[in-house]
Amino acid sequence: MSPGTAMIRAIRSARTQCEERGVIQRECAAIRAQFRQADNGGRSHNLAKLLYVHMLGYPAHFGQMECVRMIASPRYSEKRVGYLGAMMLLDEKQDASLLITNSIKNDLSHSNQYVQSLALCTLACMGSAEMCRDLAPEIDRLLRASNSYIKKKAALCAVHIVRKVHDLGELFAPAARSLLAEKNHGVLHGAVVLIIELCERNPETLERFRKTVPDLVQIMKGLVLSGYSPEHDVAGISDPFLQVRILRLLRILGHNNEGASDAMNDLLAQVATNTDSTKTVGNAVLYETVLTVLDIKSESGLRVLAVNILGRFLLNNDRNIRYIAMTSLQKIVGTDHNAVQRHRGTIVDCLKDQDASVKRRALELSLALVSASNVRSMMKELLLFLSSCPAELKAHAASGIFNAAERYAPSQRWHIDTILHVLTTAGGDVRDETVPNLIQLITNASELHCYTVHKLYRALLTDISQQSLVQVACWCIGEYGDLLLRGECQETEAVQVHADDVLDALETVLQSHITRITDNVDRIRSIVSIYGSCIDVELQQRAVEYNALFKKYDHMRAAVLERMPVIEKNSPGHTNGESAGEAIKDIQPAKIKQGEPLLPPQPANQVHYIDTDA
Amino acid sequence: MIKAILIFNNHGKPRLIRFYQYFAEDMQQQIIRETFHLVSKRDDNVCNFLEGGSLIGGSDYKLIYRHYATLYFVFCVDSSESELGILDLIQVFVETLDKCFENVCELDLIFHMDKVHYILQEVVMGGMVLETNMNEIVAQVEVQNRMEKSESHMERMLLRRHLEPLSPHSHELG
C-alpha cells in the first residue's frame, strides 16, 4: 500500500468536517517534517499527498519550496511531481516561481524528451513574461527540429508565449507556416491553434496567412475524402477535432475577404454534404462548417445549405444539438432572415421543448421571426406558450408579444384582443411601463372604446388578481363608464350592465374613479368619504380632493371631469396621475433571472460509465 | 481556451481540479462550490451547456459538462472552443482513463489523483487541446509510467547491491 493510500483512507474515514480537519492537520505536520529531512527516497510521495490535501481546499503553501527542489532533482519521478506541484501551487507572482526558471531552461534541452515535455507543459501553464521572452528562441528551435511529440507541445507553448508577449508572434510565424506540412495530426492541430492565435493578434500576420488557404483546403480534403484511416478514425470521421480546428482557422481567414472565401467555397460544400450527421462527432464538424459558411463571404446557395443544416439540427434528438442550432439561428436571423423563416415551424415547435434553455432560445427566435404576414398564426403560438411557460420567461414573453403586436397588428381590434389575452394570462408579470402604453393605445382606438371597456369589465369581474389588468380596466371604466352603462355595443353582444354592478366591481377593487356615472352620486360620495380617513396617504388625499370637488366646485366640475385627452406617446407626465392603481400596493414585476433556469433534480439514471455509442 | 477542468462527485467533493488561469486557493474552492451548485441542479436530460457562473468570470465563458455515474466532468471554456468538440473531448478523456485504469471508477481518481493529472496533461496543455487520439495518449502515458517504474526499480537494485554483504564465494577465493 503506498503511503498516499494510507493517508487518503484516513481522510475518508473521518466522519465529520472537524474530524477531517484533524486528520489533515496531522498528515500535513508529518509531510512538513519529511520535507525538512534529507533525501529519503519517498519525497515524491509526500508532495503527491500534499497536492491531494490542496485539492480538498487545505493550505499547502509550505510545499512550494519542495516543488522547486523536486524540479531540480535528477530523478524523473521527482521532476514529474515537482512540476505538477509547481503548476498547482505556484504562479508567476510568487517568488518561488522565479527559482524554477533555470530548471525549466535546462530541462528544455534535456536528452530525455519526457523531461523536455514537463518543462514545456509548465512553461505553457505559468510562464511569466520574462521567462517567455527568455526562452522563446529555444521554443522556436524546438518547433523546427525535434520529434512530433515535442513539436506539438512546443506549438502550444508558443501560443502561451505570444499571449504573454505579443511582439513575439513575429518570431513564430515562419515556423508555424512550415508546420502545416507535417503529417502528424497532433502537430498539425498545434500548428493550427498557433496560427489562429497569431492571426487574431495581428492583422498583418492574418494577411500573410491567407496564402495558406489552399494548403488548408488540401489538408481538409485529405481528411474528408480519404479512405478509412484506423489511427485517426472516430466513428467513421477522420480526426474530427483537427477538422473542426482547421474550419475555425478557415473562418478567420475567409472573414470579410472575397478571395479567401472563394478558395474555400467548394471544400465547405463538400464537407457539408459528405459528413455523416448520424454520429455526434459528425455533428461537431457540420456545426463548425455551418458557422464558417455563415461568417465568410460565401455564395448564397451555400448559405442556404448551412441554414438548412441548422434547421435539421433543430429536429435532432440530442438536446445539445438543438440548443446550439437555436443559438446560431438567433445570430443570423437579422442577416439571413428569409432562410431562417423557412424553419419557423420547427422553431415554434421548440417552444414546447422540455429543456428550459431551449424554450428560452425558441422564444427569442420566434419573436424575431414575427412579421406582417405571419403575425396572426405566430401570435396564436406565442399566446399558447405564454399560458404554460416557466415563470422566469413570462415577463419577457409578455413584453415581446406586446412589441410584436404593436408592430404588426393587422387591426386595432385584434391588437386590443391580444393585449387583453396577455393581461388575463400573465398580467402579474407584465412590466410597469406597459400599463400607460396600453392606455395610450386604447385611447387612440376611439371606435373601440365601447368594445374595450365591455371586455375589460367582463375580465375584471372574473379575475382581479392580475394587477395590470385591473389597472387598465379600472382606468377604462373610469373613462368610458358611460359607454359601459349604455348597454349596447357594435362589436359585442348587448348586455345590460347596471351601475350598481359596476360600483360593486369597483368597490371590490377599492377604487373610486367614477366620474361619468351621474346617478348614485350619494353612494359614490359615501364611498369616497370613507377613504377620507384612510390610513393610506394617497387614498386619503384623493378622497378628500374628490369630496371637495363634489361639495364645492359645481361650476368647475364638468370641465375638470371631462374625458381625458388622447395621450401622446412621449408626452411629459406620460404616466398620468389618473392611473387607477393607487390603491393597489405596488407589486414588483417578476424579473428575469440571470443564467439558466434551474429545474428540480430527478433521480439520476444509472448511466453506464462509458456511453456505448462513441 | 479552457479556463478550468473540474471533476467532482455527486456530493460536490472535488476529485480533480485543474485551473489554467491563476486563482487564489479560496477562490478556487468557491468556484468549485458554485459550479457544483449550478451543475447538480440540472436534470439529466437537459442540454450539457451552461452559461458560466459569475465567479469564473466573463460573459464569454461557458460550462460544458458530462455526468458519468457518480462523477461530473466540467470544462469551463471560452468561445474559441467548439461546444460539441469539447463534449467529445470529455468523452475521449473518460475513455482514456478507462483504458489506463481498466473500468475506471471514482475510487481510481481518489487514490491516483496524480496519475489522472499526468493523463490529463497529455490531453490538455496550458488550457489548450493538445492531443485527441486516445491510443496516442495512452501510449505516451504508459511510456512515462514505465520510466518511473524502472527508475525506482534501478534505485532499489543499486541500494540492495550497496547494502548486501559480500558473498561467501568472493571472500574465499584465492
CSV table of N, CA and C in Angstrom, one decimal, chain B residues 18 22 66 74 83 95 105 107 115 145 151:
chain,number,residue,atom,x,y,z
B,18,ARG,N,-8.2,21.4,-12.0
B,18,ARG,CA,-7.1,22.0,-12.8
B,18,ARG,C,-7.5,23.3,-13.3
B,22,TYR,N,-4.7,31.7,-13.1
B,22,TYR,CA,-4.4,31.7,-11.7
B,22,TYR,C,-5.6,32.2,-10.9
B,66,ARG,N,-20.4,16.8,-18.4
B,66,ARG,CA,-21.0,15.4,-18.6
B,66,ARG,C,-21.1,14.7,-17.3
B,74,VAL,N,-16.5,18.7,-15.7
B,74,VAL,CA,-16.9,20.0,-16.1
B,74,VAL,C,-15.7,20.7,-16.7
B,83,GLU,N,-18.3,23.9,-28.8
B,83,GLU,CA,-19.0,23.3,-27.6
B,83,GLU,C,-19.2,21.8,-27.9
B,95,GLU,N,-12.7,7.9,-21.7
B,95,GLU,CA,-12.4,6.7,-22.3
B,95,GLU,C,-10.9,6.4,-22.1
B,105,CYS,N,-13.3,4.0,-12.1
B,105,CYS,CA,-14.4,4.4,-11.3
B,105,CYS,C,-13.9,5.5,-10.4
B,107,LEU,N,-13.2,5.7,-7.3
B,107,LEU,CA,-12.1,5.4,-6.4
B,107,LEU,C,-10.7,5.5,-7.1
B,115,LYS,N,-1.8,10.4,-11.0
B,115,LYS,CA,-1.8,9.8,-12.3
B,115,LYS,C,-2.8,10.4,-13.3
B,145,ASN,N,5.0,6.1,-17.4
B,145,ASN,CA,4.9,5.3,-16.2
B,145,ASN,C,6.0,4.2,-16.1
B,151,GLU,N,12.9,3.5,-13.1
B,151,GLU,CA,13.8,4.3,-12.3
B,151,GLU,C,13.9,3.8,-10.9
